[in-house]
mmCIF file of C-alpha atoms and ligand atoms in Angstrom:
data_model
loop_
_atom_site.group_PDB
_atom_site.id
_atom_site.type_symbol
_atom_site.label_atom_id
_atom_site.label_comp_id
_atom_site.label_asym_id
_atom_site.label_seq_id
_atom_site.Cartn_x
_atom_site.Cartn_y
_atom_site.Cartn_z
ATOM 1 C CA MET A 1 -19.233 9.820 -5.252
ATOM 2 C CA ILE A 2 -17.785 8.878 -1.866
ATOM 3 C CA TYR A 3 -15.905 11.838 -0.438
ATOM 4 C CA LEU A 4 -13.250 10.925 2.141
ATOM 5 C CA ASP A 5 -10.967 13.946 1.920
ATOM 6 C CA TYR A 6 -12.379 16.147 4.659
ATOM 7 C CA ALA A 7 -8.955 17.207 5.955
ATOM 8 C CA ALA A 8 -8.361 18.896 2.587
ATOM 9 C CA ASN A 9 -11.720 20.609 2.479
ATOM 10 C CA HIS A 10 -14.921 20.211 4.441
ATOM 11 C CA PRO A 11 -18.236 21.148 2.815
ATOM 12 C CA VAL A 12 -19.833 24.221 4.244
ATOM 13 C CA ASP A 13 -22.434 23.788 6.955
ATOM 14 C CA PRO A 14 -25.831 25.096 5.731
ATOM 15 C CA ALA A 15 -26.136 27.269 8.874
ATOM 16 C CA VAL A 16 -22.813 28.900 8.025
ATOM 17 C CA LEU A 17 -23.862 29.638 4.471
ATOM 18 C CA SER A 18 -27.198 31.106 5.650
ATOM 19 C CA ARG A 19 -25.380 33.339 8.099
ATOM 20 C CA PHE A 20 -23.017 34.512 5.360
ATOM 21 C CA CYS A 21 -25.904 35.340 3.003
ATOM 22 C CA ALA A 22 -27.952 37.102 5.684
ATOM 23 C CA VAL A 23 -25.078 39.332 6.824
ATOM 24 C CA GLU A 24 -23.944 40.033 3.275
ATOM 25 C CA MET A 25 -27.487 41.164 2.382
ATOM 26 C CA ASP A 26 -28.355 42.999 5.596
ATOM 27 C CA TYR A 27 -25.131 44.917 6.206
ATOM 28 C CA PRO A 28 -24.227 47.006 3.175
ATOM 29 C CA GLY A 29 -21.807 49.284 5.025
ATOM 30 C CA ASN A 30 -18.044 49.164 5.202
ATOM 31 C CA PRO A 31 -17.107 48.714 8.869
ATOM 32 C CA ASN A 32 -14.617 51.568 8.443
ATOM 33 C CA SER A 33 -17.230 54.097 7.286
ATOM 34 C CA SER A 34 -18.518 56.661 9.760
ATOM 35 C CA HIS A 35 -22.171 56.719 8.584
ATOM 36 C CA LEU A 36 -25.041 54.676 10.015
ATOM 37 C CA ALA A 37 -24.470 51.619 7.781
ATOM 38 C CA GLY A 38 -20.764 51.645 8.613
ATOM 39 C CA GLN A 39 -21.540 51.917 12.291
ATOM 40 C CA ALA A 40 -23.926 48.929 12.161
ATOM 41 C CA ALA A 41 -21.299 46.859 10.333
ATOM 42 C CA ARG A 42 -18.633 47.933 12.819
ATOM 43 C CA GLU A 43 -20.793 46.941 15.771
ATOM 44 C CA LEU A 44 -21.525 43.503 14.339
ATOM 45 C CA LEU A 45 -17.844 43.003 13.508
ATOM 46 C CA ALA A 46 -16.872 43.921 17.077
ATOM 47 C CA GLU A 47 -19.463 41.510 18.532
ATOM 48 C CA THR A 48 -18.392 38.740 16.153
ATOM 49 C CA THR A 49 -14.710 39.212 16.895
ATOM 50 C CA GLU A 50 -15.370 39.210 20.609
ATOM 51 C CA HIS A 51 -17.248 35.933 20.323
ATOM 52 C CA ILE A 52 -14.616 34.257 18.139
ATOM 53 C CA ALA A 53 -11.914 35.406 20.554
ATOM 54 C CA SER A 54 -13.809 34.035 23.563
ATOM 55 C CA LEU A 55 -14.209 30.638 21.857
ATOM 56 C CA LEU A 56 -10.465 30.436 21.293
ATOM 57 C CA GLY A 57 -9.308 31.848 24.636
ATOM 58 C CA ALA A 58 -7.966 35.030 23.019
ATOM 59 C CA LYS A 59 -8.616 38.762 23.304
ATOM 60 C CA PRO A 60 -10.594 40.471 20.513
ATOM 61 C CA THR A 61 -7.535 42.599 19.699
ATOM 62 C CA GLU A 62 -5.581 39.390 19.086
ATOM 63 C CA VAL A 63 -7.802 38.301 16.175
ATOM 64 C CA LEU A 64 -6.553 39.018 12.637
ATOM 65 C CA TYR A 65 -8.869 37.901 9.824
ATOM 66 C CA THR A 66 -7.047 36.332 6.884
ATOM 67 C CA SER A 67 -7.906 34.539 3.651
ATOM 68 C CA GLY A 68 -7.028 31.171 5.209
ATOM 69 C CA ALA A 69 -4.265 29.347 7.032
ATOM 70 C CA THR A 70 -1.747 29.790 4.210
ATOM 71 C CA GLU A 71 -1.901 33.550 4.604
ATOM 72 C CA ALA A 72 -1.954 33.268 8.402
ATOM 73 C CA ASN A 73 1.158 31.080 8.397
ATOM 74 C CA ASN A 74 2.974 33.403 5.986
ATOM 75 C CA LEU A 75 2.029 36.444 8.060
ATOM 76 C CA ALA A 76 3.157 34.847 11.323
ATOM 77 C CA LEU A 77 6.446 33.408 10.109
ATOM 78 C CA LYS A 78 7.605 36.269 7.912
ATOM 79 C CA GLY A 79 6.141 38.858 10.289
ATOM 80 C CA ILE A 80 7.916 37.468 13.350
ATOM 81 C CA ALA A 81 11.191 36.803 11.528
ATOM 82 C CA ARG A 82 11.400 40.287 10.043
ATOM 83 C CA ALA A 83 10.381 42.121 13.199
ATOM 84 C CA ASN A 84 12.922 40.197 15.301
ATOM 85 C CA ARG A 85 15.941 40.069 13.011
ATOM 86 C CA HIS A 86 17.887 42.295 15.419
ATOM 87 C CA LEU A 87 17.647 39.453 17.982
ATOM 88 C CA GLY A 88 18.798 36.661 15.677
ATOM 89 C CA LYS A 89 18.126 34.837 12.451
ATOM 90 C CA HIS A 90 17.794 31.265 13.647
ATOM 91 C CA ILE A 91 14.420 29.545 13.133
ATOM 92 C CA LEU A 92 13.271 26.051 14.105
ATOM 93 C CA SER A 93 10.454 24.057 12.606
ATOM 94 C CA THR A 94 9.619 20.430 11.787
ATOM 95 C CA GLN A 95 9.390 17.947 8.900
ATOM 96 C CA LEU A 96 5.644 17.754 9.411
ATOM 97 C CA GLU A 97 4.611 21.246 8.465
ATOM 98 C CA HIS A 98 2.150 22.225 5.782
ATOM 99 C CA ALA A 99 3.557 23.640 2.525
ATOM 100 C CA SER A 100 2.598 27.175 3.594
ATOM 101 C CA VAL A 101 4.987 26.904 6.553
ATOM 102 C CA GLY A 102 7.691 25.120 4.528
ATOM 103 C CA GLY A 103 7.374 27.664 1.710
ATOM 104 C CA SER A 104 7.577 30.635 4.087
ATOM 105 C CA LEU A 105 10.693 29.141 5.670
ATOM 106 C CA THR A 106 12.326 28.647 2.259
ATOM 107 C CA ALA A 107 11.600 32.283 1.410
ATOM 108 C CA LEU A 108 13.136 33.368 4.717
ATOM 109 C CA GLN A 109 16.169 31.157 4.142
ATOM 110 C CA GLN A 110 16.756 32.932 0.835
ATOM 111 C CA GLN A 111 16.778 36.177 2.810
ATOM 112 C CA GLY A 112 19.564 34.963 5.093
ATOM 113 C CA TYR A 113 17.684 33.252 7.922
ATOM 114 C CA GLU A 114 19.067 29.951 9.185
ATOM 115 C CA ILE A 115 16.462 27.182 9.343
ATOM 116 C CA ASP A 116 16.745 23.886 11.237
ATOM 117 C CA LEU A 117 14.028 21.238 10.963
ATOM 118 C CA LEU A 118 13.459 18.994 13.966
ATOM 119 C CA ASP A 119 13.309 15.242 13.479
ATOM 120 C CA ILE A 120 10.145 13.293 14.081
ATOM 121 C CA ARG A 121 10.133 10.322 16.434
ATOM 122 C CA ARG A 122 8.633 6.995 15.433
ATOM 123 C CA ASP A 123 5.406 7.953 17.215
ATOM 124 C CA GLY A 124 5.032 11.019 14.979
ATOM 125 C CA THR A 125 5.853 13.604 17.650
ATOM 126 C CA ILE A 126 8.709 16.043 17.314
ATOM 127 C CA ASP A 127 11.976 15.121 18.990
ATOM 128 C CA THR A 128 11.892 17.379 22.036
ATOM 129 C CA ASP A 129 15.411 16.301 23.115
ATOM 130 C CA GLN A 130 16.680 17.582 19.795
ATOM 131 C CA LEU A 131 14.651 20.765 20.333
ATOM 132 C CA ARG A 132 16.544 21.345 23.598
ATOM 133 C CA GLU A 133 19.858 20.770 21.774
ATOM 134 C CA LEU A 134 19.110 23.056 18.833
ATOM 135 C CA LEU A 135 17.657 26.027 20.703
ATOM 136 C CA ARG A 136 20.110 28.943 20.900
ATOM 137 C CA PRO A 137 19.999 32.468 22.307
ATOM 138 C CA ASP A 138 19.553 33.749 18.720
ATOM 139 C CA THR A 139 16.640 31.379 17.934
ATOM 140 C CA ILE A 140 13.749 33.742 17.267
ATOM 141 C CA LEU A 141 10.992 31.350 16.224
ATOM 142 C CA LEU A 142 9.713 27.806 16.529
ATOM 143 C CA ALA A 143 6.917 26.975 14.077
ATOM 144 C CA VAL A 144 5.079 23.757 14.863
ATOM 145 C CA THR A 145 1.824 22.214 13.798
ATOM 146 C CA ALA A 146 -0.607 21.209 16.563
ATOM 147 C CA VAL A 147 -1.895 18.311 14.426
ATOM 148 C CA ASP A 148 -0.269 17.495 11.097
ATOM 149 C CA SER A 149 -2.490 17.023 8.094
ATOM 150 C CA GLU A 150 -0.953 13.792 6.765
ATOM 151 C CA LEU A 151 -0.685 11.541 9.809
ATOM 152 C CA GLY A 152 -2.899 13.323 12.319
ATOM 153 C CA THR A 153 -0.319 13.251 15.111
ATOM 154 C CA ILE A 154 -1.045 15.472 18.100
ATOM 155 C CA GLN A 155 2.119 17.330 19.119
ATOM 156 C CA PRO A 156 3.169 17.767 22.772
ATOM 157 C CA LEU A 157 2.555 21.519 22.878
ATOM 158 C CA GLU A 158 2.658 21.778 26.690
ATOM 159 C CA GLU A 159 6.109 20.238 26.818
ATOM 160 C CA ILE A 160 7.297 22.475 23.978
ATOM 161 C CA ARG A 161 6.004 25.561 25.797
ATOM 162 C CA GLU A 162 7.881 24.530 28.941
ATOM 163 C CA ILE A 163 11.132 24.058 27.008
ATOM 164 C CA LEU A 164 10.801 27.489 25.382
ATOM 165 C CA LYS A 165 10.514 29.221 28.765
ATOM 166 C CA ASP A 166 14.328 29.259 28.938
ATOM 167 C CA TYR A 167 14.514 31.048 25.569
ATOM 168 C CA PRO A 168 12.756 34.396 25.935
ATOM 169 C CA ASN A 169 13.649 35.541 22.404
ATOM 170 C CA CYS A 170 12.049 32.498 20.789
ATOM 171 C CA ARG A 171 8.452 33.036 19.659
ATOM 172 C CA LEU A 172 6.115 30.028 19.290
ATOM 173 C CA HIS A 173 3.868 29.785 16.237
ATOM 174 C CA VAL A 174 1.275 26.989 16.228
ATOM 175 C CA ASP A 175 -0.553 25.898 13.086
ATOM 176 C CA ALA A 176 -3.870 24.741 14.541
ATOM 177 C CA THR A 177 -5.628 24.221 11.190
ATOM 178 C CA GLN A 178 -6.245 20.479 11.679
ATOM 179 C CA ALA A 179 -6.704 20.802 15.443
ATOM 180 C CA VAL A 180 -9.486 23.341 15.979
ATOM 181 C CA GLY A 181 -12.840 21.604 16.310
ATOM 182 C CA ARG A 182 -11.056 18.246 16.616
ATOM 183 C CA ILE A 183 -9.175 18.502 19.907
ATOM 184 C CA PRO A 184 -9.475 21.011 22.750
ATOM 185 C CA ILE A 185 -7.056 23.825 21.876
ATOM 186 C CA THR A 186 -6.986 27.463 22.889
ATOM 187 C CA PHE A 187 -4.629 30.373 22.356
ATOM 188 C CA GLN A 188 -2.809 29.926 25.650
ATOM 189 C CA GLY A 189 0.962 30.209 25.849
ATOM 190 C CA PHE A 190 1.496 30.659 22.102
ATOM 191 C CA ASP A 191 2.630 33.828 20.369
ATOM 192 C CA THR A 192 0.666 33.211 17.182
ATOM 193 C CA MET A 193 -1.810 30.554 16.045
ATOM 194 C CA SER A 194 -3.284 29.973 12.591
ATOM 195 C CA LEU A 195 -6.476 28.278 11.465
ATOM 196 C CA ALA A 196 -8.769 27.955 8.442
ATOM 197 C CA PHE A 197 -12.539 27.721 8.538
ATOM 198 C CA HIS A 198 -12.971 25.536 5.458
ATOM 199 C CA LYS A 199 -11.659 22.609 7.514
ATOM 200 C CA ILE A 200 -14.551 22.823 9.967
ATOM 201 C CA GLY A 201 -17.625 23.536 7.876
ATOM 202 C CA GLY A 202 -16.825 27.215 7.329
ATOM 203 C CA LEU A 203 -16.297 29.003 4.058
ATOM 204 C CA ASN A 204 -13.277 28.781 1.804
ATOM 205 C CA GLY A 205 -11.125 31.880 1.734
ATOM 206 C CA SER A 206 -11.515 32.535 5.429
ATOM 207 C CA GLY A 207 -9.038 32.021 8.258
ATOM 208 C CA LEU A 208 -7.459 33.642 11.266
ATOM 209 C CA LEU A 209 -4.163 34.499 12.738
ATOM 210 C CA LEU A 210 -4.276 34.969 16.481
ATOM 211 C CA LYS A 211 -1.401 37.191 17.547
ATOM 212 C CA ARG A 212 -0.487 37.869 21.163
ATOM 213 C CA GLN A 213 -1.433 41.452 21.857
ATOM 214 C CA GLN A 214 2.025 42.768 22.736
ATOM 215 C CA LEU A 215 3.791 40.983 19.908
ATOM 216 C CA VAL A 216 4.963 43.200 17.082
ATOM 217 C CA ILE A 217 5.160 41.610 13.630
ATOM 218 C CA GLU A 218 5.808 43.038 10.200
ATOM 219 C CA PRO A 219 2.678 43.001 8.014
ATOM 220 C CA LEU A 220 2.609 41.303 4.614
ATOM 221 C CA PHE A 221 0.260 43.881 3.077
ATOM 222 C CA HIS A 222 0.787 47.602 3.275
ATOM 223 C CA GLY A 223 -1.672 50.430 2.850
ATOM 224 C CA GLY A 224 -4.926 51.029 4.722
ATOM 225 C CA SER A 225 -4.844 49.736 8.258
ATOM 226 C CA SER A 226 -8.615 48.984 8.271
ATOM 227 C CA ASP A 227 -9.301 46.451 11.014
ATOM 228 C CA SER A 228 -5.683 46.164 12.122
ATOM 229 C CA ILE A 229 -2.284 47.557 11.125
ATOM 230 C CA TYR A 230 -1.163 43.939 10.782
ATOM 231 C CA ARG A 231 -3.632 43.028 8.038
ATOM 232 C CA SER A 232 -4.779 45.703 5.619
ATOM 233 C CA GLY A 233 -7.943 45.511 3.549
ATOM 234 C CA THR A 234 -11.612 46.033 4.337
ATOM 235 C CA PRO A 235 -12.687 43.355 6.802
ATOM 236 C CA THR A 236 -15.258 41.036 5.210
ATOM 237 C CA LEU A 237 -18.006 41.176 7.788
ATOM 238 C CA ALA A 238 -20.080 38.334 6.318
ATOM 239 C CA LEU A 239 -17.040 36.012 6.249
ATOM 240 C CA ALA A 240 -16.283 36.883 9.870
ATOM 241 C CA ALA A 241 -19.895 36.189 10.886
ATOM 242 C CA ALA A 242 -19.863 32.890 8.968
ATOM 243 C CA ALA A 243 -16.577 31.970 10.647
ATOM 244 C CA ASP A 244 -18.134 32.645 14.028
ATOM 245 C CA THR A 245 -21.032 30.277 13.243
ATOM 246 C CA ALA A 246 -18.658 27.558 11.974
ATOM 247 C CA LEU A 247 -16.436 27.827 15.016
ATOM 248 C CA THR A 248 -19.357 27.892 17.448
ATOM 249 C CA LEU A 249 -20.790 24.697 15.927
ATOM 250 C CA ALA A 250 -17.385 23.001 15.701
ATOM 251 C CA ILE A 251 -16.666 23.595 19.372
ATOM 252 C CA GLU A 252 -20.194 22.973 20.660
ATOM 253 C CA TYR A 253 -20.507 19.603 18.896
ATOM 254 C CA ARG A 254 -16.832 18.614 18.994
ATOM 255 C CA ASP A 255 -17.181 15.750 21.459
ATOM 256 C CA GLU A 256 -20.176 14.097 19.828
ATOM 257 C CA ARG A 257 -18.793 14.568 16.325
ATOM 258 C CA THR A 258 -15.442 13.131 17.411
ATOM 259 C CA ALA A 259 -17.176 10.084 18.899
ATOM 260 C CA VAL A 260 -18.988 9.425 15.596
ATOM 261 C CA VAL A 261 -15.751 9.793 13.617
ATOM 262 C CA ARG A 262 -13.806 7.632 16.077
ATOM 263 C CA ASP A 263 -16.267 4.742 15.638
ATOM 264 C CA MET A 264 -15.951 4.885 11.850
ATOM 265 C CA ARG A 265 -12.179 5.146 12.080
ATOM 266 C CA THR A 266 -11.993 2.057 14.322
ATOM 267 C CA GLN A 267 -14.190 0.149 11.913
ATOM 268 C CA LEU A 268 -12.020 1.139 8.945
ATOM 269 C CA GLU A 269 -8.764 0.409 10.701
ATOM 270 C CA THR A 270 -9.953 -3.035 11.803
ATOM 271 C CA VAL A 271 -11.061 -4.067 8.318
ATOM 272 C CA LEU A 272 -8.085 -2.546 6.468
ATOM 273 C CA SER A 273 -5.469 -4.002 8.828
ATOM 274 C CA ALA A 274 -6.640 -7.502 7.878
ATOM 275 C CA PHE A 275 -5.304 -7.006 4.327
ATOM 276 C CA PRO A 276 -1.753 -8.430 4.437
ATOM 277 C CA LYS A 277 -0.139 -5.620 2.431
ATOM 278 C CA VAL A 278 -1.749 -2.772 4.368
ATOM 279 C CA ARG A 279 0.376 -0.786 6.746
ATOM 280 C CA ILE A 280 -1.197 1.868 8.944
ATOM 281 C CA ASN A 281 1.087 4.903 9.166
ATOM 282 C CA SER A 282 -0.947 7.162 11.456
ATOM 283 C CA PRO A 283 0.397 6.830 14.989
ATOM 284 C CA VAL A 284 -1.771 5.535 17.815
ATOM 285 C CA GLY A 285 -3.316 8.423 19.737
ATOM 286 C CA GLY A 286 -3.659 10.800 16.791
ATOM 287 C CA VAL A 287 -6.839 12.603 15.762
ATOM 288 C CA PRO A 288 -9.495 10.110 14.622
ATOM 289 C CA HIS A 289 -10.450 11.936 11.417
ATOM 290 C CA ILE A 290 -7.079 11.283 9.710
ATOM 291 C CA LEU A 291 -6.024 7.769 8.732
ATOM 292 C CA ASN A 292 -2.829 7.396 6.716
ATOM 293 C CA LEU A 293 -1.933 4.016 5.251
ATOM 294 C CA SER A 294 0.256 2.336 2.635
ATOM 295 C CA ILE A 295 -0.326 -0.666 0.420
ATOM 296 C CA GLN A 296 3.076 -2.274 0.073
ATOM 297 C CA GLY A 297 4.365 -2.277 -3.477
ATOM 298 C CA VAL A 298 1.658 0.064 -4.837
ATOM 299 C CA LYS A 299 2.344 3.767 -5.269
ATOM 300 C CA GLY A 300 -0.060 5.988 -3.339
ATOM 301 C CA THR A 301 -0.870 7.931 -6.509
ATOM 302 C CA GLN A 302 -1.730 4.680 -8.315
ATOM 303 C CA PHE A 303 -4.072 3.503 -5.567
ATOM 304 C CA GLN A 304 -5.674 6.928 -5.303
ATOM 305 C CA LYS A 305 -6.325 6.975 -9.065
ATOM 306 C CA ALA A 306 -7.881 3.502 -8.958
ATOM 307 C CA LEU A 307 -10.152 4.561 -6.084
ATOM 308 C CA SER A 308 -11.031 7.771 -7.892
ATOM 309 C CA GLU A 309 -12.055 5.770 -10.977
ATOM 310 C CA ARG A 310 -14.493 3.949 -8.685
ATOM 311 C CA GLY A 311 -15.882 7.219 -7.368
ATOM 312 C CA VAL A 312 -13.904 7.410 -4.107
ATOM 313 C CA CYS A 313 -11.963 10.574 -3.200
ATOM 314 C CA VAL A 314 -8.953 10.215 -0.910
ATOM 315 C CA SER A 315 -5.681 12.103 -0.959
ATOM 316 C CA VAL A 316 -1.985 11.498 -1.436
ATOM 317 C CA LYS A 317 0.048 13.785 0.847
ATOM 318 C CA SER A 318 -1.779 17.029 1.501
ATOM 319 C CA ALA A 319 -3.833 18.684 -1.235
ATOM 320 C CA CYS A 320 -1.279 21.520 -1.469
ATOM 321 C CA SER A 321 1.796 19.363 -2.142
ATOM 322 C CA SER A 322 0.834 16.838 -4.803
ATOM 323 C CA ASP A 323 4.317 16.796 -6.327
ATOM 324 C CA GLY A 324 4.874 13.033 -6.595
ATOM 325 C CA LEU A 325 7.670 13.101 -4.006
ATOM 326 C CA PRO A 326 7.591 10.726 -1.039
ATOM 327 C CA SER A 327 5.781 12.010 1.998
ATOM 328 C CA LYS A 328 8.254 13.463 4.511
ATOM 329 C CA ALA A 329 5.844 12.840 7.354
ATOM 330 C CA VAL A 330 5.368 9.143 6.525
ATOM 331 C CA PHE A 331 9.090 8.733 5.949
ATOM 332 C CA ALA A 332 9.717 10.248 9.371
ATOM 333 C CA VAL A 333 7.570 7.647 11.140
ATOM 334 C CA SER A 334 8.427 4.613 8.981
ATOM 335 C CA ARG A 335 12.013 5.484 7.860
ATOM 336 C CA GLU A 336 11.237 3.707 4.586
ATOM 337 C CA ARG A 337 11.195 5.596 1.312
ATOM 338 C CA LYS A 338 9.116 2.955 -0.471
ATOM 339 C CA ASN A 339 6.547 2.964 2.290
ATOM 340 C CA SER A 340 6.247 6.737 2.123
ATOM 341 C CA LEU A 341 5.793 6.612 -1.663
ATOM 342 C CA SER A 342 2.960 4.113 -1.149
ATOM 343 C CA SER A 343 1.137 6.205 1.421
ATOM 344 C CA TRP A 344 -2.219 7.942 1.102
ATOM 345 C CA ARG A 345 -4.804 9.407 3.421
ATOM 346 C CA ILE A 346 -8.438 8.882 4.248
ATOM 347 C CA SER A 347 -10.009 11.742 6.182
ATOM 348 C CA LEU A 348 -13.413 11.514 7.780
ATOM 349 C CA SER A 349 -16.134 13.818 9.004
ATOM 350 C CA TRP A 350 -19.193 13.589 11.225
ATOM 351 C CA ARG A 351 -20.987 13.820 7.884
ATOM 352 C CA THR A 352 -19.462 10.553 6.661
ATOM 353 C CA THR A 353 -22.177 7.889 6.551
ATOM 354 C CA GLN A 354 -22.164 4.148 7.084
ATOM 355 C CA GLU A 355 -22.977 3.848 3.347
ATOM 356 C CA ASP A 356 -19.790 5.802 2.583
ATOM 357 C CA ILE A 357 -17.743 3.402 4.692
ATOM 358 C CA THR A 358 -19.328 0.310 3.136
ATOM 359 C CA GLY A 359 -18.941 1.708 -0.387
ATOM 360 C CA PHE A 360 -15.340 2.671 0.284
ATOM 361 C CA LEU A 361 -14.462 -0.787 1.613
ATOM 362 C CA GLN A 362 -15.948 -2.419 -1.478
ATOM 363 C CA ALA A 363 -13.968 -0.118 -3.780
ATOM 364 C CA PHE A 364 -10.846 -0.650 -1.680
ATOM 365 C CA ASP A 365 -11.164 -4.420 -1.946
ATOM 366 C CA ALA A 366 -11.525 -4.227 -5.737
ATOM 367 C CA CYS A 367 -8.467 -1.923 -6.085
ATOM 368 C CA TYR A 368 -6.438 -4.116 -3.740
ATOM 369 C CA GLN A 369 -7.246 -7.260 -5.737
ATOM 370 C CA GLU A 370 -6.274 -5.443 -8.931
ATOM 371 C CA LEU A 371 -3.072 -3.715 -7.812
ATOM 372 C CA ALA A 372 -1.546 -5.318 -4.726
HETATM 373 N N1 LIG B 1 -1.992 24.151 7.656
HETATM 374 C C1 LIG B 1 -2.475 22.904 7.671
HETATM 375 C C2 LIG B 1 -2.061 21.978 8.775
HETATM 376 C C3 LIG B 1 -3.359 22.473 6.676
HETATM 377 O O1 LIG B 1 -3.842 21.226 6.703
HETATM 378 C C4 LIG B 1 -3.720 23.383 5.640
HETATM 379 C C5 LIG B 1 -4.621 22.956 4.539
HETATM 380 O O2 LIG B 1 -4.604 21.837 4.089
HETATM 381 C C6 LIG B 1 -3.185 24.687 5.672
HETATM 382 C C7 LIG B 1 -2.328 25.024 6.690
HETATM 383 C C8 LIG B 1 -3.543 25.698 4.605
HETATM 384 O O3 LIG B 1 -4.835 26.148 4.782
HETATM 385 P P1 LIG B 1 -5.591 27.036 3.668
HETATM 386 O O4 LIG B 1 -6.099 26.087 2.664
HETATM 387 O O5 LIG B 1 -6.677 27.721 4.429
HETATM 388 O O6 LIG B 1 -4.646 28.018 3.125
#
């Protein structure tokens, strides 16, 4: 099998798994218990949280452990909207967001919130002129992805932050799930930021919401404040420790891993662009690990199936929205429905090998000859 779907899920790093097992075995106590075992667990949790916070430029009290980015996005969006409804019910977001943001916004819309989605420019970035036009005194939230999972566009977060300075009631939520470990990003100037560790060699079922200390949000879960009043449930110490290891490695080796991925991406893009019916959809300047392309006249699902039959795993849209509808993100940059229906995504890792690339290109050539 040739796995090229690392933006959907990245295999766990052996060091992360070892850390998980060691902590799970060595710390039997519940961090909320007052006895010796509880105290030991509490101390390790505090140390771990402090380290994670320092890696992300946050305070330990700003770290909320979640089951992944879907929960973190739901908690941020619903939590901010509900806690600020006295200030307004207008929310802004974009066409590029992950289904967990889109789904939260739909739920909020059904509860009477007004949602506007910003257009995407041809280079994949959000239309910041339109952002200026749509912001209102009753806009309480802008939810934007730092890097979208389909095209890999890096959004102009600095510019967005500057624009929001004139709107003190508008909170900024950043989905950093595809950005952490790929580009330099810290929790500076945002109100909330979500991420998931299974994208960077951490364990599935583990993520974070960073929440600015003074910001009050409404929790999703009620009962038992445990680690924080904003996220009930016994904190899973071993998952937190594993997350710390994954994040430490992702940040420490980010530059060298990115260089490896960039070389493979360049190689792929050069070879694929020579096929007359190939169109590269990912904008120039995006993250190197995501490459979105279309084969004119061939549905993305059809090409993906043909590759899968040859042992190659790529994805059509993101793994969480395989509904057969055209990709909104690709439509936004190409303005062509057919092109968006033909699109699919390769996503790479520092673990991708030259054999993977060669094998993929052979399979691609065979599928192209058969279908295009
Ligand atoms: N946000 C983005 C940008 C993603 O790419 C994903 C996963 O694909 C998520 C959120 C959801 O993450 P999780 O699988 O941890 O719920």
